[in-house]
CSV table of C-alpha atoms in Angstrom, one decimal:
chain,number,residue,atom,x,y,z
A,1370,MET,CA,-197.5,-144.3,-14.2
A,1371,THR,CA,-198.7,-140.5,-13.6
A,1372,THR,CA,-196.5,-137.7,-11.6
A,1373,ARG,CA,-198.8,-137.3,-9.4
A,1374,TRP,CA,-199.2,-141.2,-8.7
A,1375,ILE,CA,-195.3,-141.1,-7.9
A,1376,VAL,CA,-195.5,-138.2,-5.7
A,1377,ARG,CA,-198.0,-139.6,-3.5
A,1378,PHE,CA,-196.3,-143.0,-3.4
A,1379,LEU,CA,-193.1,-140.7,-2.3
A,1380,LEU,CA,-195.0,-138.9,-0.1
A,1381,ALA,CA,-196.4,-142.1,1.5
A,1382,PHE,CA,-193.7,-144.4,1.8
A,1383,SER,CA,-190.7,-141.9,2.3
A,1384,LEU,CA,-190.9,-142.3,6.2
A,1385,PHE,CA,-193.5,-144.5,7.6
A,1386,GLY,CA,-193.5,-147.5,5.0
A,1387,GLY,CA,-197.4,-147.9,4.6
A,1388,ALA,CA,-198.8,-144.8,6.2
A,1389,VAL,CA,-201.1,-142.5,4.0
A,1390,ALA,CA,-199.6,-139.3,3.4
A,1391,ALA,CA,-202.5,-137.5,5.1
A,1392,ASP,CA,-202.3,-139.2,8.3
A,1393,PHE,CA,-198.5,-137.9,9.4
A,1394,PRO,CA,-197.8,-134.5,9.8
A,1395,LEU,CA,-196.1,-131.9,7.2
A,1396,SER,CA,-193.2,-131.9,9.4
A,1397,ALA,CA,-192.7,-135.5,8.5
A,1398,VAL,CA,-192.7,-134.8,4.8
A,1399,PRO,CA,-188.9,-134.7,3.5
A,1400,GLU,CA,-187.8,-131.1,2.7
A,1401,PRO,CA,-187.7,-131.6,-1.2
A,1402,LEU,CA,-191.6,-133.0,-1.1
A,1403,LYS,CA,-192.9,-130.2,1.0
A,1404,SER,CA,-193.6,-127.9,-1.8
A,1405,TRP,CA,-195.8,-130.7,-3.6
A,1406,VAL,CA,-197.9,-131.5,-0.7
A,1407,PRO,CA,-200.8,-129.0,-1.8
A,1408,TRP,CA,-200.8,-130.5,-5.3
A,1409,VAL,CA,-200.8,-133.9,-4.1
A,1410,LEU,CA,-203.8,-133.4,-1.8
A,1411,ASP,CA,-205.6,-131.5,-4.1
A,1412,GLY,CA,-209.2,-133.3,-4.7
A,1413,GLU,CA,-208.4,-134.9,-1.4
A,1414,PRO,CA,-211.4,-133.2,0.8
A,1415,SER,CA,-211.1,-134.5,3.7
A,1416,ALA,CA,-207.2,-134.5,3.8
A,1417,GLY,CA,-206.0,-133.1,7.2
A,1418,CYS,CA,-209.5,-133.7,9.0
A,1419,PRO,CA,-209.6,-135.8,12.0
A,1420,TYR,CA,-211.4,-139.3,12.2
A,1421,LEU,CA,-213.7,-141.2,14.6
A,1422,PHE,CA,-211.7,-143.1,17.1
A,1423,ASN,CA,-213.0,-146.5,16.0
A,1424,ASN,CA,-213.5,-145.6,12.0
A,1425,ALA,CA,-210.9,-144.2,9.9
A,1426,ASP,CA,-212.7,-144.4,7.1
A,1427,GLN,CA,-215.3,-141.8,8.7
A,1428,ARG,CA,-213.4,-138.1,8.6
A,1429,TYR,CA,-215.0,-135.0,9.8
A,1430,CYS,CA,-213.8,-131.4,9.0
A,1431,ALA,CA,-215.9,-130.1,11.6
A,1432,TRP,CA,-216.4,-130.4,15.3
A,1433,PRO,CA,-218.7,-128.7,17.1
A,1434,GLY,CA,-219.1,-128.1,21.0
A,1435,ALA,CA,-222.3,-128.1,22.9
A,1436,LEU,CA,-225.2,-126.2,21.4
A,1437,GLU,CA,-226.4,-123.4,23.6
A,1438,LEU,CA,-230.3,-122.8,23.0
A,1439,LYS,CA,-232.4,-120.3,25.2
A,1440,ALA,CA,-236.2,-120.4,24.1
A,1441,ASN,CA,-239.4,-118.3,24.9
A,1442,ARG,CA,-242.9,-117.4,23.9
A,1443,HIS,CA,-241.3,-114.4,21.7
A,1444,GLY,CA,-238.1,-116.6,20.2
A,1445,ALA,CA,-234.8,-118.0,20.9
A,1446,SER,CA,-231.1,-117.5,21.0
A,1447,PHE,CA,-228.6,-120.1,19.9
A,1448,ALA,CA,-224.4,-120.0,20.2
A,1449,GLN,CA,-222.2,-123.1,19.3
A,1450,ASP,CA,-218.1,-123.0,19.2
A,1451,TRP,CA,-216.9,-124.9,16.2
A,1452,ASN,CA,-213.5,-126.3,15.3
A,1453,ALA,CA,-213.2,-126.7,11.4
A,1454,TYR,CA,-210.1,-128.4,10.1
A,1455,ARG,CA,-210.8,-126.9,6.4
A,1456,GLU,CA,-213.3,-124.7,4.6
A,1457,THR,CA,-216.7,-126.4,5.1
A,1458,TRP,CA,-220.4,-126.2,5.4
A,1459,ILE,CA,-222.2,-126.8,8.7
A,1460,THR,CA,-225.9,-126.9,9.3
A,1461,LEU,CA,-227.7,-124.9,11.8
A,1462,PRO,CA,-230.7,-125.1,14.0
A,1463,GLY,CA,-234.3,-124.9,12.6
A,1464,ASN,CA,-235.6,-125.5,8.8
A,1465,GLU,CA,-237.7,-123.7,6.5
A,1466,THR,CA,-240.7,-123.1,9.0
A,1467,HIS,CA,-238.3,-121.6,11.8
A,1468,TRP,CA,-235.4,-120.3,9.7
A,1469,PRO,CA,-232.7,-118.8,12.2
A,1470,GLN,CA,-231.8,-115.1,11.8
A,1471,ASP,CA,-229.0,-112.9,12.7
A,1472,ILE,CA,-226.5,-115.3,12.3
A,1473,SER,CA,-222.8,-114.1,12.9
A,1474,ILE,CA,-219.4,-115.9,13.2
A,1475,ASP,CA,-217.1,-114.8,15.3
A,1476,GLY,CA,-219.3,-111.9,16.0
A,1477,LYS,CA,-219.6,-110.9,12.0
A,1478,ALA,CA,-222.7,-111.4,10.3
A,1479,ALA,CA,-222.5,-114.5,8.2
A,1480,PRO,CA,-225.1,-115.4,5.0
A,1481,VAL,CA,-227.3,-118.4,5.6
A,1482,LEU,CA,-228.3,-120.5,2.7
A,1483,SER,CA,-230.6,-123.5,2.2
A,1484,ARG,CA,-228.8,-127.1,1.9
A,1485,GLU,CA,-231.3,-130.0,1.3
A,1486,GLY,CA,-234.0,-127.9,2.8
A,1487,LEU,CA,-232.0,-126.9,6.1
A,1488,PRO,CA,-230.0,-123.5,7.0
A,1489,ALA,CA,-226.5,-123.8,6.6
A,1490,ILE,CA,-223.4,-121.6,6.9
A,1491,LYS,CA,-220.0,-122.1,5.3
A,1492,LEU,CA,-217.0,-121.8,8.1
A,1493,ALA,CA,-213.5,-121.1,7.3
A,1494,ALA,CA,-210.8,-123.1,9.0
A,1495,GLY,CA,-210.0,-122.3,12.4
A,1496,SER,CA,-212.0,-121.8,15.9
A,1497,HIS,CA,-215.1,-120.0,15.6
A,1498,ARG,CA,-218.3,-119.0,17.7
A,1499,VAL,CA,-221.2,-118.8,15.9
A,1500,THR,CA,-224.7,-117.1,17.3
A,1501,GLY,CA,-228.1,-116.7,15.8
A,1502,SER,CA,-231.5,-116.2,16.9
A,1503,PHE,CA,-235.2,-117.3,15.9
A,1504,LEU,CA,-238.4,-114.8,16.0
A,1505,TRP,CA,-241.9,-116.3,16.5
A,1506,ASN,CA,-245.1,-115.4,17.8
A,1507,GLU,CA,-245.2,-117.9,20.2
A,1508,LEU,CA,-243.0,-121.0,21.3
A,1509,PRO,CA,-243.5,-123.9,18.8
A,1510,GLU,CA,-244.1,-127.2,19.8
A,1511,SER,CA,-240.5,-128.3,18.4
A,1512,LEU,CA,-237.3,-127.2,16.4
A,1513,VAL,CA,-235.1,-129.4,14.2
A,1514,LEU,CA,-231.7,-129.7,15.6
A,1515,PRO,CA,-228.6,-130.2,13.1
A,1516,GLU,CA,-227.7,-134.1,13.1
A,1517,SER,CA,-224.0,-132.8,14.8
A,1518,ALA,CA,-226.1,-131.3,17.6
A,1519,GLY,CA,-225.2,-133.7,20.1
A,1520,LEU,CA,-224.6,-131.9,23.5
A,1521,LEU,CA,-227.3,-129.4,24.3
A,1522,ARG,CA,-227.6,-126.6,27.0
A,1523,LEU,CA,-231.7,-125.8,26.8
A,1524,ASP,CA,-233.3,-123.1,28.6
A,1525,VAL,CA,-237.2,-122.3,28.0
A,1526,ASN,CA,-238.8,-119.3,29.7
A,1527,ALA,CA,-235.2,-119.0,31.4
A,1528,GLN,CA,-235.7,-122.2,33.1
A,1529,PRO,CA,-232.9,-124.7,32.5
A,1530,VAL,CA,-234.1,-128.0,31.3
A,1531,SER,CA,-232.0,-130.8,32.2
A,1532,LEU,CA,-233.3,-133.7,30.0
A,1533,PRO,CA,-234.2,-132.2,26.7
A,1534,VAL,CA,-236.5,-134.3,25.0
A,1535,ARG,CA,-235.4,-135.1,21.2
A,1536,ASP,CA,-237.1,-137.7,19.0
A,1537,GLU,CA,-235.4,-140.3,16.2
A,1538,SER,CA,-235.8,-137.2,13.8
A,1539,ASN,CA,-233.8,-134.9,15.8
A,1540,GLN,CA,-236.7,-132.5,16.9
A,1541,LEU,CA,-236.2,-131.1,20.2
A,1542,TRP,CA,-239.6,-130.7,21.7
A,1543,LEU,CA,-239.9,-127.6,23.5
A,1544,GLN,CA,-243.6,-127.8,24.4
A,1545,SER,CA,-246.3,-130.5,24.7
A,1546,LYS,CA,-244.1,-133.6,25.4
A,1547,VAL,CA,-243.0,-134.1,28.9
A,1548,GLU,CA,-239.6,-133.7,30.0
A,1549,GLY,CA,-238.0,-137.2,29.6
A,1550,GLU,CA,-241.0,-138.8,28.5
A,1551,VAL,CA,-240.9,-142.2,26.9
A,1552,GLU,CA,-243.0,-143.5,24.1
């Protein structure tokens, strides 16, 4: 038996019998073991991240708020609030065709990297506001949204769009498709 396994066992079973160490707060760990917690959880990338209400196997270390997108024929601006439970990567709106510009996290410029062909930034643990913009010569037909963009507030040419149209690949249609059109 390794020392790490013994410490994990003690952390997991000291107070809650069968509970996993990451599922209870640090305050529940006995004082003599608290200094071991970072070492035990090293290499557990989702430790401390909340899980979906109906699936304890699926944890998310970053939770987005509504994506606010304002587009017109010259470009677009976007903003989104995030809660990150550990340092993690998030995907931004756009792709290689429409790459986001002037990205900032909490008002400070942030570098954007390509991860699997999509724009991404790294967030530190905590609550953050991410903003950015797009520049184009004319309003594109569509814009790629990240999978995490569940809630959307969209304005096109200063008009709110009450039922934005997205397809199965999470393309947001900015023109051409009729609002609410069903194929």
